[in-house]
XYZ file of N, CA, C and O in Angstrom:
472
model
N 0.577 -0.552 -0.081
C 0.353 -0.373 0.093
C 0.681 1.475 0.062
O 1.145 1.196 1.087
N -0.157 2.537 -1.010
C 0.864 3.492 -0.861
C 0.474 4.351 -0.350
O -0.208 4.858 -0.715
N 1.167 5.601 1.214
C 0.459 6.189 1.376
C 0.833 7.746 1.017
O 2.335 7.985 1.060
N 0.361 8.172 0.132
C 1.348 10.083 0.590
C -0.088 10.444 1.635
O -0.371 10.734 2.220
N 1.274 11.619 2.241
C 0.790 12.599 3.285
C 0.462 14.127 1.926
O 0.701 14.995 1.574
N -0.680 14.074 2.999
C -1.862 15.376 2.300
C -2.294 16.267 2.925
O -2.620 16.029 4.214
N -2.245 17.391 2.188
C -2.805 18.798 3.565
C -4.863 19.249 2.634
O -4.111 19.364 1.965
N -5.279 18.734 3.410
C -6.277 19.842 2.925
C -6.453 21.316 3.630
O -6.246 21.182 4.726
N -6.683 22.354 2.673
C -6.724 23.766 3.400
C -5.631 24.218 4.128
O -6.012 24.570 5.623
N -4.151 23.762 4.662
C -3.874 23.795 4.993
C -3.242 23.424 5.885
O -2.262 23.731 7.532
N -4.090 22.494 5.981
C -4.346 21.513 7.246
C -3.268 20.243 7.267
O -3.723 19.417 6.601
N -3.092 19.582 7.834
C -2.358 18.421 8.814
C -1.495 17.934 7.589
O -1.444 18.428 6.743
N -1.596 16.588 7.407
C -0.308 16.118 6.707
C -1.339 14.119 7.164
O -1.054 13.130 8.033
N -2.352 14.458 6.499
C -3.255 13.299 6.866
C -2.435 11.794 5.111
O -2.509 12.001 4.827
N -2.756 10.704 5.986
C -2.491 9.545 4.937
C -3.917 9.530 4.261
O -4.328 8.991 4.967
N -3.139 9.269 2.955
C -4.264 8.847 2.215
C -3.441 7.807 1.081
O -2.586 7.743 0.486
N -3.834 6.867 0.816
C -3.618 5.879 0.049
C -4.419 6.571 -1.372
O -4.536 5.954 -2.526
N -2.664 6.161 -2.449
C -2.332 5.722 -3.602
C -3.657 4.649 -4.538
O -2.975 3.430 -4.274
N -4.441 4.799 -4.212
C -5.800 3.779 -4.761
C -5.748 4.509 -6.842
O -7.336 5.135 -7.084
N -4.969 3.096 -7.778
C -5.648 4.070 -9.204
C -6.139 2.813 -9.609
O -6.585 3.143 -10.819
N -7.349 2.123 -8.439
C -7.824 1.158 -8.857
C -9.217 2.145 -8.763
O -10.393 1.838 -9.199
N -9.101 3.840 -7.484
C -10.662 4.172 -6.991
C -11.010 5.163 -9.031
O -9.985 6.228 -9.226
N -12.124 5.491 -9.073
C -11.833 6.099 -10.029
C -12.539 7.280 -9.326
O -11.922 8.248 -10.082
N -12.600 7.325 -7.597
C -12.933 9.000 -7.466
C -12.190 8.893 -5.844
O -12.147 8.372 -6.157
N -12.313 9.930 -5.994
C -10.980 10.052 -4.337
C -12.239 9.892 -3.620
O -12.925 10.294 -3.366
N -10.808 9.906 -2.600
C -12.662 9.995 -0.896
C -11.824 10.187 -0.103
O -10.375 10.409 0.353
N -12.398 11.001 1.160
C -12.494 11.971 2.585
C -13.062 10.322 3.310
O -14.255 9.960 3.198
N -11.979 9.829 4.137
C -12.426 9.407 5.361
C -13.792 10.592 5.825
O -13.522 11.808 6.498
N -15.262 10.366 6.437
C -15.769 11.123 7.464
C -15.267 11.802 8.609
O -16.357 12.843 8.926
N -14.725 10.674 8.617
C -14.300 12.247 10.596
C -13.286 12.552 10.633
O -13.642 13.926 10.905
N -12.520 13.083 8.684
C -11.436 14.254 8.093
C -12.798 15.481 7.642
O -12.396 16.152 8.826
N -13.965 14.381 7.102
C -14.546 15.571 6.536
C -15.192 16.140 7.385
O -15.876 18.070 7.668
N -15.552 16.326 8.281
C -16.451 16.362 9.973
C -15.985 16.992 10.481
O -15.238 18.219 10.839
N -14.162 16.639 10.910
C -13.220 17.842 11.973
C -12.978 19.039 10.791
O -12.868 20.538 11.231
N -12.070 18.393 9.762
C -12.369 19.587 9.159
C -13.543 20.728 8.539
O -12.905 21.966 7.269
N -14.729 20.215 8.791
C -15.529 21.105 7.918
C -15.688 20.969 6.618
O -15.763 22.633 6.097
N -15.224 20.129 5.743
C -15.194 20.332 3.979
C -16.614 20.551 3.608
O -17.905 19.732 4.451
N -16.853 21.526 3.230
C -17.915 22.159 1.935
C -18.661 20.515 0.668
O -18.204 20.861 0.268
N -19.576 20.189 1.943
C -20.665 19.984 1.289
C -21.084 20.100 -0.407
O -21.693 20.644 0.205
N -21.488 19.498 -0.454
C -21.357 19.426 -2.218
C -23.355 19.944 -2.984
O -23.566 20.530 -3.737
N -23.449 19.384 -1.690
C -25.555 18.529 -2.192
C -25.317 17.599 -2.654
O -26.306 17.156 -3.027
N -24.545 16.819 -3.495
C -24.616 16.215 -4.134
C -24.624 14.660 -3.612
O -23.672 14.370 -2.480
N -25.427 13.097 -4.150
C -24.724 11.791 -3.699
C -24.417 11.426 -5.034
O -24.391 11.826 -5.730
N -23.645 10.244 -4.502
C -23.045 9.275 -5.558
C -23.105 8.238 -5.264
O -22.872 7.730 -4.206
N -23.280 7.948 -6.246
C -23.686 5.913 -6.093
C -22.764 4.959 -6.018
O -21.725 5.784 -7.032
N -21.814 4.446 -5.404
C -21.044 3.721 -5.319
C -21.163 1.886 -4.900
O -21.539 1.981 -4.634
N -20.073 1.572 -5.713
C -20.094 0.228 -5.130
C -19.160 -0.952 -5.997
O -17.723 0.124 -5.940
N -19.064 -1.457 -4.730
C -17.365 -2.175 -4.086
C -17.580 -4.045 -3.728
O -19.008 -4.439 -3.830
N -17.243 -4.535 -2.862
C -16.173 -5.715 -3.164
C -17.488 -6.241 -1.374
O -17.871 -7.282 -1.858
N -18.247 -5.183 -0.925
C -19.150 -5.014 -0.290
C -19.999 -4.970 -0.234
O -20.881 -4.037 0.022
N -20.918 -4.483 -1.461
C -22.346 -3.074 -2.031
C -22.165 -2.931 -2.761
O -20.588 -2.032 -2.830
N -23.277 -1.705 -2.825
C -23.464 -1.241 -3.192
C -23.711 0.354 -2.161
O -24.559 -0.275 -1.056
N -23.706 2.069 -2.460
C -24.256 2.412 -1.088
C -24.332 3.778 -2.017
O -23.565 4.587 -2.780
N -25.058 4.450 -1.558
C -25.623 6.135 -2.420
C -24.403 7.034 -1.201
O -25.145 7.405 0.100
N -23.179 8.238 -0.993
C -22.769 8.144 -0.708
C -22.110 9.967 -1.281
O -23.001 10.709 -1.983
N -21.597 11.118 0.492
C -22.143 12.061 -0.188
C -21.245 12.575 -0.663
O -19.943 11.977 -0.040
N -20.945 13.701 -1.129
C -19.748 14.896 -2.354
C -19.376 16.254 -1.205
O -19.948 16.148 -0.679
N -17.573 16.171 -1.604
C -16.831 17.763 -1.375
C -16.657 17.720 -1.462
O -16.341 17.083 -2.334
N -15.871 19.367 -1.660
C -15.830 19.813 -2.233
C -14.353 20.029 -1.990
O -13.682 20.621 -0.965
N -12.877 19.646 -3.038
C -11.608 18.939 -2.038
C -11.219 20.295 -2.452
O -10.593 19.692 -4.285
N -10.825 21.445 -3.520
C -9.888 23.298 -4.032
C -9.052 23.114 -3.598
O -7.946 23.773 -4.008
N -8.368 23.209 -2.495
C -7.277 23.481 -1.397
C -6.695 22.242 -0.644
O -6.726 22.435 0.084
N -5.995 21.867 -1.375
C -4.650 20.178 -1.364
C -4.040 20.222 -1.891
O -3.562 19.991 -3.510
N -2.441 19.697 -1.736
C -1.792 18.749 -2.083
C -1.105 17.773 -1.001
O -1.289 17.235 -0.842
N -0.071 16.509 -1.891
C 0.439 16.406 -1.749
C 2.048 17.246 -1.622
O 3.100 16.951 -2.515
N 2.534 16.900 -0.590
C 4.147 17.443 -0.049
C 4.090 18.827 -0.426
O 2.660 19.329 0.055
N 4.592 19.109 -1.781
C 4.319 21.097 -2.118
C 3.365 20.949 -3.403
O 3.580 21.578 -4.792
N 2.960 19.222 -4.471
C 2.378 19.677 -5.489
C 0.931 20.078 -5.250
O 0.057 19.480 -4.374
N 0.184 21.157 -5.611
C -0.462 20.839 -5.694
C -2.009 19.903 -6.438
O -0.982 19.831 -7.484
N -3.047 19.569 -6.149
C -3.956 18.623 -6.485
C -4.865 19.534 -7.231
O -5.159 21.177 -6.284
N -5.169 19.115 -8.247
C -6.674 19.401 -9.308
C -8.177 19.315 -7.703
O -7.570 18.634 -7.504
N -8.498 20.765 -8.403
C -9.579 20.466 -7.613
C -10.679 19.338 -8.218
O -10.737 18.197 -9.206
N -12.045 18.868 -7.031
C -12.647 17.851 -6.473
C -13.791 17.524 -6.331
O -13.961 18.383 -5.308
N -15.109 17.195 -6.671
C -15.948 15.827 -5.931
C -15.636 14.772 -5.136
O -15.051 14.299 -5.905
N -14.581 14.810 -4.186
C -14.278 13.422 -2.437
C -15.658 13.171 -3.074
O -16.605 13.685 -2.387
N -16.036 11.691 -2.615
C -16.511 10.531 -1.847
C -16.202 11.252 -0.307
O -15.176 10.660 -0.419
N -17.402 10.838 0.502
C -17.002 10.545 1.692
C -17.632 9.398 2.519
O -18.452 8.922 2.396
N -16.016 8.485 2.623
C -17.621 6.788 3.108
C -16.254 6.473 5.085
O -15.270 7.411 5.315
N -16.571 5.739 5.150
C -15.775 5.346 6.704
C -14.421 4.469 5.862
O -15.155 3.782 5.737
N -13.986 5.197 6.265
C -12.387 4.274 6.670
C -11.900 3.975 7.420
O -10.362 3.236 7.512
N -12.634 4.018 8.731
C -12.060 3.080 9.409
C -12.164 1.366 9.247
O -13.035 0.995 9.156
N -10.956 1.151 10.053
C -10.033 -0.367 10.068
C -9.987 -0.841 11.407
O -8.186 -0.434 11.527
N -10.356 -1.611 11.947
C -9.054 -1.495 13.623
C -8.339 -2.125 13.361
O -7.328 -2.073 14.038
N -7.875 -3.172 12.831
C -7.273 -4.052 12.152
C -5.225 -3.513 11.771
O -4.651 -3.532 11.748
N -6.028 -2.100 11.186
C -5.064 -1.308 10.464
C -3.419 -0.762 11.462
O -3.950 -0.468 12.664
N -2.604 -0.674 11.061
C -1.377 0.004 11.724
C -1.719 1.219 11.836
O -1.534 2.170 9.967
N -2.319 2.656 12.003
C -2.946 4.239 11.943
C -3.261 4.834 10.850
O -4.278 3.217 10.347
N -4.137 5.325 10.928
C -5.207 5.967 10.318
C -5.690 5.961 8.856
O -4.303 6.670 8.807
N -6.895 5.497 8.001
C -6.541 5.593 6.562
C -6.741 6.740 6.941
O -7.877 6.409 7.159
N -7.136 8.237 6.103
C -7.707 8.756 6.396
C -7.850 9.332 4.982
O -8.871 10.649 4.815
N -8.359 8.835 3.788
C -9.198 9.431 2.670
C -8.116 8.532 1.485
O -6.957 7.447 1.676
N -7.900 8.784 -0.213
C -8.001 7.359 -0.689
C -7.577 9.110 -2.199
O -8.229 9.883 -2.388
N -6.190 9.003 -2.898
C -6.660 9.793 -4.344
C -6.509 8.734 -4.675
O -6.112 7.507 -5.535
N -7.256 9.002 -5.937
C -7.753 8.205 -6.810
C -7.310 9.169 -8.714
O -7.427 9.857 -8.558
N -7.971 7.815 -9.676
C -7.719 8.527 -10.777
C -8.530 9.338 -11.642
O -8.041 9.876 -12.348
N -9.340 9.976 -11.044
C -10.062 11.595 -10.780
C -8.913 12.468 -10.492
O -8.570 13.420 -11.628
N -7.600 12.431 -9.943
C -7.510 13.591 -9.561
C -5.534 13.135 -9.969
O -4.804 13.384 -11.541
N -4.862 12.462 -9.804
C -3.793 10.935 -10.364
C -3.972 11.291 -12.056
O -2.881 11.038 -12.659
N -5.464 11.101 -13.430
C -5.231 11.611 -14.052
C -4.445 12.130 -14.736
O -4.411 12.658 -16.491
N -3.662 13.523 -13.660
C -3.918 14.498 -13.990
C -2.396 15.385 -14.291
O -2.137 16.120 -14.729
N -1.971 13.678 -14.101
C -0.572 13.782 -14.046
C -0.156 13.117 -14.853
O -0.856 11.676 -15.352
N 0.537 13.896 -15.962
C 2.202 12.759 -16.974
C 2.423 11.444 -16.324
O 2.346 10.125 -17.274
N 3.221 11.292 -14.550
C 3.648 10.139 -15.042
C 3.618 10.158 -13.356
O 2.996 11.339 -12.178
N 3.313 9.285 -12.652
C 3.545 8.827 -10.947
C 4.774 7.859 -11.177
O 4.706 6.691 -11.771
N 5.610 7.951 -9.629
C 6.779 7.350 -10.053
C 6.229 6.719 -7.659
O 6.496 8.379 -7.193
N 6.432 6.016 -7.610
C 6.631 5.320 -6.866
C 8.070 5.236 -6.144
O 8.502 3.874 -7.087
N 9.433 5.646 -5.474
C 10.282 5.559 -4.828
C 9.957 4.769 -3.662
O 10.147 4.826 -2.716
N 10.327 3.798 -3.605
C 9.807 2.072 -2.452
C 10.975 2.325 -1.297
O 10.407 2.622 -0.071
N 12.323 2.821 -1.739
C 13.587 2.509 -0.824
C 13.656 4.052 -0.561
O 14.366 4.106 0.471
N 12.960 5.025 -0.588
C 12.637 6.685 -0.527
C 11.423 6.897 0.369
O 12.031 7.473 0.795
N 10.909 5.792 -0.401
C 9.716 5.766 0.333
C 9.622 7.654 -0.412
O 8.598 8.631 0.753
N 9.297 7.834 -1.337
C 8.725 9.222 -2.530
C 7.440 8.742 -3.150
O 8.300 8.081 -3.472
N 6.807 9.892 -3.222
C 6.152 9.852 -4.197
C 5.926 11.128 -5.537
O 6.004 11.605 -4.763
N 6.611 10.385 -7.104
C 7.080 12.552 -7.716
C 5.205 11.731 -8.330
O 5.048 10.380 -9.306
N 4.487 12.635 -8.034
C 3.692 13.949 -9.471
C 4.487 13.710 -10.211
O 4.660 15.539 -9.935
N 3.924 13.842 -11.835
C 4.539 14.826 -13.063
C 3.847 15.098 -13.917
O 2.979 14.843 -13.630
N 3.031 16.596 -13.828
C 3.013 17.317 -14.574
C 2.658 16.635 -15.803
O 3.482 16.551 -16.782
N 2.038 17.074 -17.078
C 1.846 16.157 -18.484
C 2.475 16.892 -19.008
O 2.437 18.588 -19.086
């Protein structure tokens, strides 16, 4: 699992999973509440291995990985708590955001993620 340190509205270093299989980015419901992220008023149907559901969306306009600004997006809000994990997973970086970069490089030895614009 590749984790990226994400800040939102100049707050925190939140642990987001790099998830190339996710079509949309996600924010944990506890983090969305803590940061008081603005709801869009829309709901998004999602499906996965645990079934189907409809979730709320939040606007992410001011967020970044390290020094790299991420494109604005509407992220789904889901419960990402899993008691068997070490440390919290506070979000997912999906292909809606990652597709804006020409190349994504993960250096496991240096524990580094490089996002290269197109």
